[in-house]
CSV table of C-alpha atoms in Angstrom, one decimal:
chain,number,residue,atom,x,y,z
A,1,UNK,CA,114.3,123.7,83.3
A,2,UNK,CA,112.5,121.3,85.6
A,3,UNK,CA,110.5,119.7,82.8
A,4,UNK,CA,112.7,119.3,79.8
A,5,UNK,CA,113.9,115.7,79.2
A,6,UNK,CA,117.5,114.9,80.1
A,7,UNK,CA,119.6,114.3,77.0
A,8,UNK,CA,123.3,114.5,76.0
A,9,UNK,CA,124.4,117.7,74.3
A,10,UNK,CA,125.9,118.0,70.8
A,11,UNK,CA,129.0,116.0,70.1
A,12,UNK,CA,128.3,113.4,72.7
A,13,UNK,CA,127.6,109.8,71.9
A,14,UNK,CA,124.0,108.6,71.8
A,15,UNK,CA,122.9,106.5,74.8
A,16,UNK,CA,122.0,102.9,74.3
A,17,UNK,CA,120.8,100.3,76.8
A,18,UNK,CA,121.1,96.8,75.4
A,19,UNK,CA,120.2,93.6,77.2
A,20,UNK,CA,123.4,92.6,79.0
A,21,UNK,CA,124.5,90.4,81.8
A,22,UNK,CA,123.1,87.2,83.3
A,23,UNK,CA,119.5,86.1,82.6
A,24,UNK,CA,118.5,87.7,86.0
A,25,UNK,CA,119.3,91.1,84.4
A,26,UNK,CA,117.0,90.7,81.4
A,27,UNK,CA,114.3,93.3,81.3
A,28,UNK,CA,112.4,95.0,78.5
A,29,UNK,CA,114.7,96.8,76.0
A,30,UNK,CA,115.0,100.5,76.7
A,31,UNK,CA,116.8,102.4,73.9
A,32,UNK,CA,117.0,106.2,74.3
A,33,UNK,CA,114.0,108.1,73.0
A,34,UNK,CA,115.0,109.1,69.5
A,35,UNK,CA,112.0,111.5,69.0
A,36,UNK,CA,113.1,114.2,71.5
A,37,UNK,CA,114.1,117.3,69.5
A,38,UNK,CA,114.5,120.9,70.8
A,39,UNK,CA,111.0,121.8,69.7
A,40,UNK,CA,109.4,118.8,71.5
A,41,UNK,CA,111.3,119.7,74.6
A,42,UNK,CA,110.0,123.2,74.6
A,43,UNK,CA,106.5,121.9,74.0
A,44,UNK,CA,106.8,119.6,76.9
A,45,UNK,CA,108.1,122.3,79.2
A,46,UNK,CA,105.4,124.7,78.2
A,47,UNK,CA,102.6,122.2,78.8
A,48,UNK,CA,104.0,120.3,81.8
A,49,UNK,CA,104.6,117.3,79.6
A,50,UNK,CA,101.1,117.2,78.2
A,51,UNK,CA,100.1,114.3,75.9
A,52,UNK,CA,100.0,116.7,72.9
A,53,UNK,CA,103.6,117.5,73.2
A,54,UNK,CA,104.7,113.9,72.8
A,55,UNK,CA,101.8,112.4,71.0
A,56,UNK,CA,102.5,108.9,69.8
A,57,UNK,CA,105.9,108.7,71.4
A,58,UNK,CA,105.4,107.7,75.1
A,59,UNK,CA,104.3,104.1,75.8
A,60,UNK,CA,100.6,103.7,76.5
A,61,UNK,CA,99.9,101.7,79.7
A,62,UNK,CA,97.2,101.6,82.3
A,63,UNK,CA,96.7,104.3,85.0
A,64,UNK,CA,95.3,107.8,84.5
A,65,UNK,CA,96.7,111.1,85.6
A,66,UNK,CA,94.2,111.3,88.5
A,67,UNK,CA,95.0,107.9,89.8
A,68,UNK,CA,98.7,108.7,89.6
A,69,UNK,CA,98.2,111.9,91.6
A,70,UNK,CA,96.2,109.8,94.2
A,71,UNK,CA,99.0,107.2,94.4
A,72,UNK,CA,101.6,110.0,94.9
A,73,UNK,CA,99.6,111.5,97.7
A,74,UNK,CA,98.9,108.2,99.3
A,75,UNK,CA,102.6,107.2,99.2
A,76,UNK,CA,104.1,110.5,100.3
A,77,UNK,CA,101.5,111.4,102.8
A,78,UNK,CA,101.6,108.0,104.5
A,79,UNK,CA,102.5,108.0,108.2
A,80,UNK,CA,104.8,111.0,108.3
A,81,UNK,CA,102.2,113.7,108.0
A,82,UNK,CA,100.8,112.8,111.5
A,83,UNK,CA,104.2,113.9,113.0
A,84,UNK,CA,104.4,117.1,111.1
A,85,UNK,CA,103.2,119.4,113.9
A,86,UNK,CA,106.0,117.9,116.2
A,87,UNK,CA,108.6,118.7,113.5
A,88,UNK,CA,107.4,122.3,113.1
A,89,UNK,CA,107.4,122.8,116.8
A,90,UNK,CA,111.1,122.2,117.0
A,91,UNK,CA,111.7,124.9,114.5
A,92,UNK,CA,109.0,127.5,115.1
A,93,UNK,CA,106.1,128.4,112.9
A,94,UNK,CA,108.0,130.7,110.5
A,95,UNK,CA,111.2,128.6,110.2
A,96,UNK,CA,109.1,125.5,110.1
A,97,UNK,CA,106.9,126.8,107.3
A,98,UNK,CA,109.9,127.8,105.2
A,99,UNK,CA,111.6,124.5,105.8
A,100,UNK,CA,108.4,122.5,104.9
A,101,UNK,CA,107.6,124.5,101.7
A,102,UNK,CA,111.2,124.3,100.6
A,103,UNK,CA,111.4,120.5,101.2
A,104,UNK,CA,108.1,119.9,99.3
A,105,UNK,CA,109.4,122.0,96.4
A,106,UNK,CA,112.8,120.3,96.3
A,107,UNK,CA,111.2,116.9,96.3
A,108,UNK,CA,109.0,118.0,93.4
A,109,UNK,CA,112.1,119.1,91.5
A,110,UNK,CA,113.9,115.8,92.1
A,111,UNK,CA,110.8,113.8,91.0
A,112,UNK,CA,110.6,115.8,87.8
A,113,UNK,CA,114.3,115.2,87.2
A,114,UNK,CA,113.7,111.5,87.4
A,115,UNK,CA,110.8,111.9,85.0
A,116,UNK,CA,113.1,113.7,82.5
A,117,UNK,CA,115.4,110.6,82.7
A,118,UNK,CA,112.5,108.3,82.4
A,119,UNK,CA,111.3,110.0,79.2
A,120,UNK,CA,114.8,109.3,77.8
A,121,UNK,CA,114.3,105.6,78.6
A,122,UNK,CA,110.5,105.2,78.5
A,123,UNK,CA,110.6,101.4,78.7
A,124,UNK,CA,112.3,101.4,82.2
A,125,UNK,CA,109.5,100.6,84.7
A,126,UNK,CA,111.6,100.1,87.9
A,127,UNK,CA,114.3,102.2,89.6
A,128,UNK,CA,116.8,99.4,89.1
A,129,UNK,CA,116.1,99.2,85.4
A,130,UNK,CA,116.3,103.0,85.0
A,131,UNK,CA,119.7,102.9,86.9
A,132,UNK,CA,120.9,100.2,84.5
A,133,UNK,CA,120.0,102.2,81.5
A,134,UNK,CA,121.4,105.5,82.9
A,135,UNK,CA,124.8,103.9,83.6
A,136,UNK,CA,125.0,102.1,80.3
A,137,UNK,CA,127.9,104.2,79.2
A,138,UNK,CA,129.9,103.3,82.4
A,139,UNK,CA,132.1,100.2,82.7
A,140,UNK,CA,130.4,97.0,83.4
A,141,UNK,CA,131.3,96.6,87.0
A,142,UNK,CA,130.3,100.2,87.8
A,143,UNK,CA,127.0,99.8,86.1
A,144,UNK,CA,126.3,96.6,88.0
A,145,UNK,CA,127.5,97.9,91.3
A,146,UNK,CA,125.5,101.2,91.2
A,147,UNK,CA,122.3,99.3,90.2
A,148,UNK,CA,122.7,96.7,93.0
A,149,UNK,CA,123.5,99.4,95.6
A,150,UNK,CA,120.4,101.5,94.6
A,151,UNK,CA,118.1,98.5,94.5
A,152,UNK,CA,119.4,97.4,97.9
A,153,UNK,CA,118.9,100.9,99.5
A,154,UNK,CA,115.5,101.1,97.9
A,155,UNK,CA,114.5,97.8,99.6
A,156,UNK,CA,116.1,98.6,102.9
A,157,UNK,CA,114.3,102.0,103.0
A,158,UNK,CA,110.9,100.6,102.0
A,159,UNK,CA,110.7,97.7,104.4
A,160,UNK,CA,110.9,99.7,107.7
A,161,UNK,CA,108.1,101.9,106.3
A,162,UNK,CA,105.9,98.8,105.9
A,163,UNK,CA,106.6,98.0,109.6
A,164,UNK,CA,105.7,101.6,110.5
A,165,UNK,CA,102.4,101.2,108.6
A,166,UNK,CA,101.6,98.0,110.4
A,167,UNK,CA,102.3,99.7,113.8
A,168,UNK,CA,99.9,102.5,112.8
A,169,UNK,CA,97.3,100.0,111.7
A,170,UNK,CA,97.5,98.2,115.1
A,171,UNK,CA,97.2,101.5,117.0
A,172,UNK,CA,94.3,102.6,114.8
A,173,UNK,CA,92.3,99.4,115.6
A,174,UNK,CA,93.1,99.8,119.2
A,175,UNK,CA,91.7,103.3,119.2
A,176,UNK,CA,88.7,102.2,117.2
A,177,UNK,CA,87.8,99.7,119.9
A,178,UNK,CA,89.3,101.5,122.8
A,179,UNK,CA,86.9,99.9,125.3
A,180,UNK,CA,88.3,96.5,124.4
A,181,UNK,CA,91.4,95.8,126.5
A,182,UNK,CA,93.5,94.1,123.9
A,183,UNK,CA,97.2,94.7,123.5
A,184,UNK,CA,99.0,96.1,120.5
A,185,UNK,CA,100.4,92.8,119.2
A,186,UNK,CA,96.9,91.4,119.1
A,187,UNK,CA,95.5,94.4,117.2
A,188,UNK,CA,98.5,94.3,114.8
A,189,UNK,CA,97.9,90.7,114.0
A,190,UNK,CA,94.2,91.4,113.4
A,191,UNK,CA,95.3,94.2,111.0
A,192,UNK,CA,97.6,91.8,109.1
A,193,UNK,CA,94.7,89.3,108.7
A,194,UNK,CA,92.5,92.0,107.3
A,195,UNK,CA,95.2,93.3,105.0
A,196,UNK,CA,96.5,90.0,103.6
A,197,UNK,CA,93.5,89.2,101.2
A,198,UNK,CA,93.5,92.7,99.9
A,199,UNK,CA,97.3,93.0,99.4
A,200,UNK,CA,97.5,89.5,97.8
A,201,UNK,CA,94.7,90.2,95.3
A,202,UNK,CA,96.6,92.6,93.1
A,203,UNK,CA,100.1,92.6,91.6
A,204,UNK,CA,100.2,96.2,90.5
A,205,UNK,CA,99.4,99.5,92.2
A,206,UNK,CA,96.9,100.2,89.4
A,207,UNK,CA,94.8,97.2,90.6
A,208,UNK,CA,93.5,99.3,93.6
A,209,UNK,CA,92.2,102.4,91.8
A,210,UNK,CA,89.0,102.7,93.9
A,211,UNK,CA,90.9,102.3,97.2
A,212,UNK,CA,93.5,104.9,96.1
A,213,UNK,CA,90.9,107.5,95.3
A,214,UNK,CA,89.0,106.8,98.5
A,215,UNK,CA,92.2,107.1,100.5
A,216,UNK,CA,92.6,110.8,99.6
A,217,UNK,CA,89.2,111.5,101.0
A,218,UNK,CA,89.8,109.5,104.1
A,219,UNK,CA,93.1,111.3,104.7
A,220,UNK,CA,91.4,114.7,104.5
A,221,UNK,CA,88.6,113.7,106.9
A,222,UNK,CA,91.2,112.1,109.3
A,223,UNK,CA,93.0,115.4,109.5
A,224,UNK,CA,89.8,117.4,109.8
A,225,UNK,CA,88.4,115.6,112.9
A,226,UNK,CA,91.1,116.5,115.4
A,227,UNK,CA,91.1,120.1,114.1
A,228,UNK,CA,87.4,120.3,114.4
A,229,UNK,CA,87.7,119.2,118.0
A,230,UNK,CA,90.5,121.7,118.8
A,231,UNK,CA,88.6,124.6,117.0
A,232,UNK,CA,85.5,123.8,119.1
A,233,UNK,CA,87.5,123.9,122.3
A,234,UNK,CA,89.5,127.0,121.4
A,235,UNK,CA,93.2,127.6,121.7
A,236,UNK,CA,92.9,128.7,125.3
A,237,UNK,CA,91.7,125.2,126.2
A,238,UNK,CA,93.9,123.2,123.9
A,239,UNK,CA,97.3,124.9,124.4
A,240,UNK,CA,98.7,124.5,128.0
A,241,UNK,CA,99.7,127.7,129.8
A,242,UNK,CA,103.3,126.7,129.8
A,243,UNK,CA,103.3,126.0,126.0
A,244,UNK,CA,104.2,128.7,123.5
A,245,UNK,CA,104.1,129.3,119.7
A,246,UNK,CA,106.9,131.4,118.3
A,247,UNK,CA,108.3,132.2,114.8
A,248,UNK,CA,111.5,130.6,115.8
A,249,UNK,CA,111.5,128.0,118.6
A,250,UNK,CA,112.9,129.3,121.9
A,251,UNK,CA,115.0,126.2,122.4
A,252,UNK,CA,116.2,125.9,118.8
A,253,UNK,CA,119.3,123.8,118.7
A,254,UNK,CA,121.3,121.6,116.3
A,255,UNK,CA,119.8,118.3,117.4
A,256,UNK,CA,116.3,119.6,117.2
A,257,UNK,CA,116.9,121.0,113.7
A,258,UNK,CA,118.4,117.7,112.5
A,259,UNK,CA,115.6,115.5,113.9
A,260,UNK,CA,113.0,117.9,112.4
A,261,UNK,CA,114.6,117.7,109.0
A,262,UNK,CA,114.6,113.9,109.4
A,263,UNK,CA,110.8,114.0,109.9
A,264,UNK,CA,110.5,116.3,106.9
A,265,UNK,CA,112.6,114.0,104.7
A,266,UNK,CA,110.4,111.0,105.8
A,267,UNK,CA,107.1,112.8,105.3
A,268,UNK,CA,107.7,114.6,102.0
A,269,UNK,CA,109.8,112.2,99.9
A,270,UNK,CA,108.5,109.6,97.5
A,271,UNK,CA,111.2,109.0,95.0
A,272,UNK,CA,111.9,105.5,96.1
A,273,UNK,CA,108.9,104.2,94.1
A,274,UNK,CA,108.2,107.1,91.8
A,275,UNK,CA,109.7,105.4,88.8
A,276,UNK,CA,107.4,102.3,89.4
A,277,UNK,CA,104.4,104.6,89.6
A,278,UNK,CA,105.4,106.2,86.3
A,279,UNK,CA,105.9,102.8,84.8
A,280,UNK,CA,102.2,102.0,85.3
A,281,UNK,CA,100.9,105.3,83.7
A,282,UNK,CA,98.8,105.2,80.6
A,283,UNK,CA,100.8,108.1,79.2
A,284,UNK,CA,103.9,108.8,81.2
A,285,UNK,CA,104.4,112.1,79.5
A,286,UNK,CA,101.6,113.4,81.6
A,287,UNK,CA,103.3,112.7,84.9
A,288,UNK,CA,104.1,116.4,85.6
A,289,UNK,CA,100.4,117.1,85.4
A,290,UNK,CA,99.7,114.5,88.0
A,291,UNK,CA,102.5,115.7,90.3
A,292,UNK,CA,102.6,119.5,89.8
A,293,UNK,CA,99.0,120.3,88.9
A,294,UNK,CA,97.2,117.9,91.2
A,295,UNK,CA,99.4,116.2,93.8
A,296,UNK,CA,101.6,119.2,94.8
A,297,UNK,CA,98.8,121.6,95.8
A,298,UNK,CA,97.2,118.8,98.0
A,299,UNK,CA,100.6,118.1,99.6
A,300,UNK,CA,101.3,121.7,100.3
A,301,UNK,CA,97.9,122.4,101.8
A,302,UNK,CA,97.6,119.3,104.0
A,303,UNK,CA,101.2,119.5,105.3
A,304,UNK,CA,100.9,123.2,106.2
A,305,UNK,CA,97.5,122.6,107.9
A,306,UNK,CA,98.8,119.8,110.0
A,307,UNK,CA,102.2,121.2,110.7
A,308,UNK,CA,101.4,124.9,111.4
A,309,UNK,CA,97.8,124.3,112.6
A,310,UNK,CA,98.8,121.6,115.1
A,311,UNK,CA,101.5,123.8,116.4
A,312,UNK,CA,99.1,126.7,116.8
A,313,UNK,CA,96.6,124.8,118.9
A,314,UNK,CA,99.1,122.8,121.0
A,315,UNK,CA,102.2,125.0,120.9
A,316,UNK,CA,105.5,123.4,122.0
A,317,UNK,CA,103.4,120.7,123.9
A,318,UNK,CA,102.8,118.9,120.6
A,319,UNK,CA,106.4,117.6,120.4
A,320,UNK,CA,105.8,114.1,121.7
A,321,UNK,CA,102.3,113.6,120.2
A,322,UNK,CA,100.9,112.6,116.8
A,323,UNK,CA,97.7,114.3,115.4
A,324,UNK,CA,95.1,111.5,116.0
A,325,UNK,CA,96.2,111.2,119.7
A,326,UNK,CA,94.8,114.8,120.3
A,327,UNK,CA,91.2,113.5,120.0
A,328,UNK,CA,89.6,112.4,123.3
A,329,UNK,CA,88.1,108.9,123.6
A,330,UNK,CA,84.6,108.8,122.1
A,331,UNK,CA,82.8,108.6,118.8
A,332,UNK,CA,85.0,111.1,117.0
A,333,UNK,CA,88.1,109.1,117.8
A,334,UNK,CA,86.4,105.9,116.5
A,335,UNK,CA,85.7,107.6,113.2
A,336,UNK,CA,89.2,109.1,112.9
A,337,UNK,CA,90.8,105.7,113.8
A,338,UNK,CA,88.7,103.9,111.2
A,339,UNK,CA,89.8,106.3,108.5
A,340,UNK,CA,93.4,106.2,109.7
A,341,UNK,CA,93.3,102.4,109.4
A,342,UNK,CA,92.0,102.7,105.8
A,343,UNK,CA,94.7,105.3,105.0
A,344,UNK,CA,97.4,103.0,106.4
A,345,UNK,CA,96.1,100.0,104.5
A,346,UNK,CA,96.3,101.9,101.2
A,347,UNK,CA,99.7,103.3,102.0
A,348,UNK,CA,100.9,99.8,102.8
A,349,UNK,CA,99.4,98.5,99.5
A,350,UNK,CA,101.1,101.2,97.4
A,351,UNK,CA,104.5,100.6,98.8
A,352,UNK,CA,104.1,97.0,99.7
A,353,UNK,CA,103.0,95.9,96.2
A,354,UNK,CA,106.2,97.4,94.8
A,355,UNK,CA,108.4,95.9,97.5
A,356,UNK,CA,106.8,92.5,97.0
A,357,UNK,CA,107.6,92.7,93.3
A,358,UNK,CA,111.2,93.4,94.2
A,359,UNK,CA,111.3,90.4,96.5
A,360,UNK,CA,109.7,88.2,93.9
A,361,UNK,CA,112.2,89.3,91.2
A,362,UNK,CA,115.0,88.3,93.5
A,363,UNK,CA,113.8,84.7,93.8
A,364,UNK,CA,116.0,82.2,91.8
A,365,UNK,CA,113.1,80.7,89.9
A,366,UNK,CA,112.2,84.1,88.5
A,367,UNK,CA,115.5,84.4,86.5
A,368,UNK,CA,114.1,82.9,83.3
A,369,UNK,CA,110.6,84.3,83.5
A,370,UNK,CA,110.3,87.9,82.3
A,371,UNK,CA,106.7,88.0,83.2
A,372,UNK,CA,107.6,87.4,86.8
A,373,UNK,CA,108.9,91.0,86.9
A,374,UNK,CA,105.3,92.2,86.7
A,375,UNK,CA,104.1,89.8,89.4
A,376,UNK,CA,102.5,87.2,87.1
A,377,UNK,CA,103.8,84.1,88.9
A,378,UNK,CA,101.8,81.8,91.2
A,379,UNK,CA,103.9,82.4,94.3
A,380,UNK,CA,102.7,86.0,94.7
A,381,UNK,CA,100.4,85.2,97.8
A,382,UNK,CA,103.4,83.5,99.5
A,383,UNK,CA,105.6,86.5,98.9
A,384,UNK,CA,102.9,88.9,100.2
A,385,UNK,CA,102.4,86.6,103.3
A,386,UNK,CA,106.1,86.5,104.1
A,387,UNK,CA,106.6,90.3,103.7
A,388,UNK,CA,103.5,90.9,105.8
A,389,UNK,CA,104.8,88.6,108.6
A,390,UNK,CA,108.2,90.3,108.7
A,391,UNK,CA,106.6,93.7,108.7
A,392,UNK,CA,104.4,92.7,111.7
A,393,UNK,CA,107.5,91.4,113.6
A,394,UNK,CA,109.4,94.6,112.9
A,395,UNK,CA,106.4,96.8,114.0
A,396,UNK,CA,106.3,95.0,117.4
A,397,UNK,CA,110.0,95.1,117.8
A,398,UNK,CA,110.2,98.9,117.4
A,399,UNK,CA,106.9,100.2,118.8
A,400,UNK,CA,107.8,103.9,119.0
A,401,UNK,CA,106.2,106.0,116.2
A,402,UNK,CA,107.6,109.6,116.1
A,403,UNK,CA,111.2,108.6,116.9
A,404,UNK,CA,111.0,105.8,114.3
A,405,UNK,CA,110.0,108.4,111.8
A,406,UNK,CA,112.9,110.7,112.7
A,407,UNK,CA,115.4,107.8,112.4
A,408,UNK,CA,114.1,106.5,109.0
A,409,UNK,CA,114.0,110.1,107.7
A,410,UNK,CA,117.6,110.8,108.7
A,411,UNK,CA,119.1,107.5,107.6
A,412,UNK,CA,117.4,106.1,104.5
A,413,UNK,CA,115.3,108.8,102.9
A,414,UNK,CA,118.1,111.2,102.0
A,415,UNK,CA,120.1,108.3,100.5
A,416,UNK,CA,117.3,106.6,98.6
A,417,UNK,CA,115.1,109.5,97.6
A,418,UNK,CA,117.8,112.2,97.0
A,419,UNK,CA,121.3,110.9,96.5
A,420,UNK,CA,120.4,107.8,94.4
A,421,UNK,CA,118.0,109.6,92.0
A,422,UNK,CA,120.4,112.6,91.6
A,423,UNK,CA,123.2,110.2,90.7
A,424,UNK,CA,121.1,108.8,87.9
A,425,UNK,CA,120.2,112.3,86.6
A,426,UNK,CA,123.8,113.5,86.8
A,427,UNK,CA,125.0,110.4,85.0
A,428,UNK,CA,122.6,111.0,82.1
A,429,UNK,CA,123.7,114.6,82.0
A,430,UNK,CA,127.3,113.5,82.6
A,431,UNK,CA,127.5,116.1,85.5
A,432,UNK,CA,128.3,118.7,82.8
A,433,UNK,CA,126.0,121.7,82.4
A,434,UNK,CA,127.9,123.4,79.6
A,435,UNK,CA,126.7,122.2,76.2
A,436,UNK,CA,124.0,119.9,77.7
A,437,UNK,CA,120.5,120.1,79.2
A,438,UNK,CA,121.9,121.3,82.5
A,439,UNK,CA,121.9,125.0,83.4
A,440,UNK,CA,124.4,126.4,85.8
A,441,UNK,CA,121.6,127.3,88.3
A,442,UNK,CA,120.2,123.7,88.2
A,443,UNK,CA,123.6,122.1,88.5
A,444,UNK,CA,124.4,124.2,91.6
A,445,UNK,CA,121.0,123.5,93.0
A,446,UNK,CA,121.6,119.8,92.7
A,447,UNK,CA,124.9,120.1,94.5
A,448,UNK,CA,123.1,121.8,97.3
A,449,UNK,CA,120.7,118.9,97.5
A,450,UNK,CA,123.7,116.5,97.9
A,451,UNK,CA,125.2,118.7,100.7
A,452,UNK,CA,121.9,118.8,102.6
A,453,UNK,CA,121.3,115.0,102.2
A,454,UNK,CA,124.8,114.1,103.4
A,455,UNK,CA,124.4,116.6,106.4
A,456,UNK,CA,121.1,115.0,107.5
A,457,UNK,CA,122.5,111.5,107.1
A,458,UNK,CA,125.4,112.1,109.4
A,459,UNK,CA,124.1,114.7,111.9
A,460,UNK,CA,120.4,113.8,111.8
A,461,UNK,CA,121.1,110.1,112.3
A,462,UNK,CA,123.3,110.9,115.3
A,463,UNK,CA,120.6,113.1,116.8
A,464,UNK,CA,117.8,110.6,116.2
A,465,UNK,CA,119.8,107.8,117.8
A,466,UNK,CA,120.6,109.9,120.8
A,467,UNK,CA,116.9,110.8,121.2
A,468,UNK,CA,115.9,107.1,121.1
A,469,UNK,CA,118.7,106.2,123.6
A,470,UNK,CA,117.6,108.9,126.0
A,471,UNK,CA,113.9,107.8,125.9
A,472,UNK,CA,114.6,104.1,125.7
A,473,UNK,CA,113.4,103.5,129.3
A,474,UNK,CA,110.0,105.0,128.4
A,475,UNK,CA,109.2,102.9,125.3
A,476,UNK,CA,108.7,99.5,126.9
A,477,UNK,CA,110.1,96.2,125.6
A,478,UNK,CA,109.5,94.6,122.2
A,479,UNK,CA,106.2,92.7,121.9
A,480,UNK,CA,104.9,94.4,125.0
A,481,UNK,CA,101.3,95.5,125.5
A,482,UNK,CA,101.9,99.1,124.5
A,483,UNK,CA,98.3,100.1,125.2
A,484,UNK,CA,99.0,103.8,125.6
A,485,UNK,CA,96.4,106.0,123.8
A,486,UNK,CA,94.4,102.8,123.0
A,487,UNK,CA,92.6,101.9,126.2
A,488,UNK,CA,90.0,104.3,127.7
A,489,UNK,CA,90.5,103.0,131.2
A,490,UNK,CA,93.0,103.7,134.0
A,491,UNK,CA,94.5,100.3,133.5
A,492,UNK,CA,96.8,101.8,130.9
A,493,UNK,CA,97.4,105.3,132.2
A,494,UNK,CA,100.7,106.8,133.1
A,495,UNK,CA,99.1,108.6,136.0
C-alpha cells in the first residue's frame, strides 16, 4: 500500500487544479493524472513504480534514478549522521537500533506517500505547488493559507540547516589545517568564498551530477577513517573505564529520549525538498527505485554503523562528541576533514539550491516571469550571495553543533517533514480510508505519525532548550574564536 498512487474513490468528484489567484501564484498547470486505473496501480506497486508500469504517462525530465538516489543520500545524510552515535548512547544499543530503524522506515513511508500524491499531479515540481493542487477542492482561503504556511515552514526549516552546514565547513577547514591558528569565523569565511562560485554556477540540483555521485563516496570514506582508527586501537583503548555500553541506557530518562528523537528526526528526514528532487527526475515514476532500492539500504547501513558502532567503541562517553572529532591530530584527520568539507559543500548545494529558488520566486520582479521559478533570471548570483552571507552569520551566532541538531530536529523537522506532507496526503485521500486508496492499517499508522511528531515538537523542544540553557556557559559567545578540536596546540585546550 506504500506505492499505489493516491486517488479519490468511486463516487467522489475528480480533482482539478486550475491556475488561480494572483500572477505570483501562476505555475505550470497540473491536472490530475487521468491514466491511473486499478491495473496500472497494481503494476506500479508490483514494480516499485517502474517505467514500464506507467510508460508514456509520467513527464520526462532530466535526472536519472542513480542521481536521484545520490541526492537523497546527500540531503538526508548531511550533518546529522555525525551525531548519530550520541543519539544512540542516550537510548542504549538495542533501543537505539530499534528507534533508528523505525525512524528510517517511517520516513521512507512518508516519502512514498508524497510520491503517490505527486503521481496524481505530475506537473507539480515544488512542495508549494503540490500543496496548492492537493487543496484545490478546499475553499480559496484555506488553500492559500495552507500553502503559505507549508512554504514558510519549509523555508524556516531549511535555512538553519544551511547555517549548520557552514559551521561544519568552517570546522572541517580548521581541522584540515590544524597547525594554523586561525579562528572559526575566518575558516567559515574562507569556506563561503570557496562555496560561492560553485553554488552560483547551477540553478538546479541536477546541475551538480558529478559532485553528488562523488559525495556518496566521500561520505563513506569520512565514516571509515575514524572507525579504522578505533579498530586499530581496540575497544579497551577507545572506551574509557567509566564508560559503558548497554542494551538500554542506564540513565534513560524522558529528556534524553526526546533529544535523541530530535537528533533522529534531523538526521533521517528529507521530505522538505523531496518533491523538488522528484520534480527534476527524468521519469518520476521510478522514484521508488531510487529511494527504496538504492538510497534506503545505504541509509540503513551507514546510520547503523555510525550509531551503534560509535557507541560500541566509545560507550556513554560519546554523548558530547561527533564522529570526526574522535580522530587524533595528524594525516588521517586531514583526509577526513577534507572529505567532510566536500560532503558539507554538496549537502549545502542540494538544499541551498532549492532554498535560493524559493527566495528568488518570492522577489516582486519574479511575479510575471514563469521562467524565474526554475532559476533562469539574471539575479541568481545575488540571491546565492545573500543566502550564503546570512548562513555564515547564523553559523557564527550559534556555534554549537550537537545541541543545534537536537533543537532543529525537535522543532522544525517534525512539522516540515511529517505533519505538512501528511496533511497533503490526507487531503488528497480526504482522510477517509473506506472506499478510497487508504487502508485501515495505513490510516492508523499515519495517525501514529501525527502523535509522535506533535510529542517531539512539544517535549523534545523543551528538552533541547533546557540542554542548551544548562550548557550555555560552555559554548562561548557569538563570533568567538571557537578553536576547540581545530588547533593542535595547547593554546586552545580546555586543560
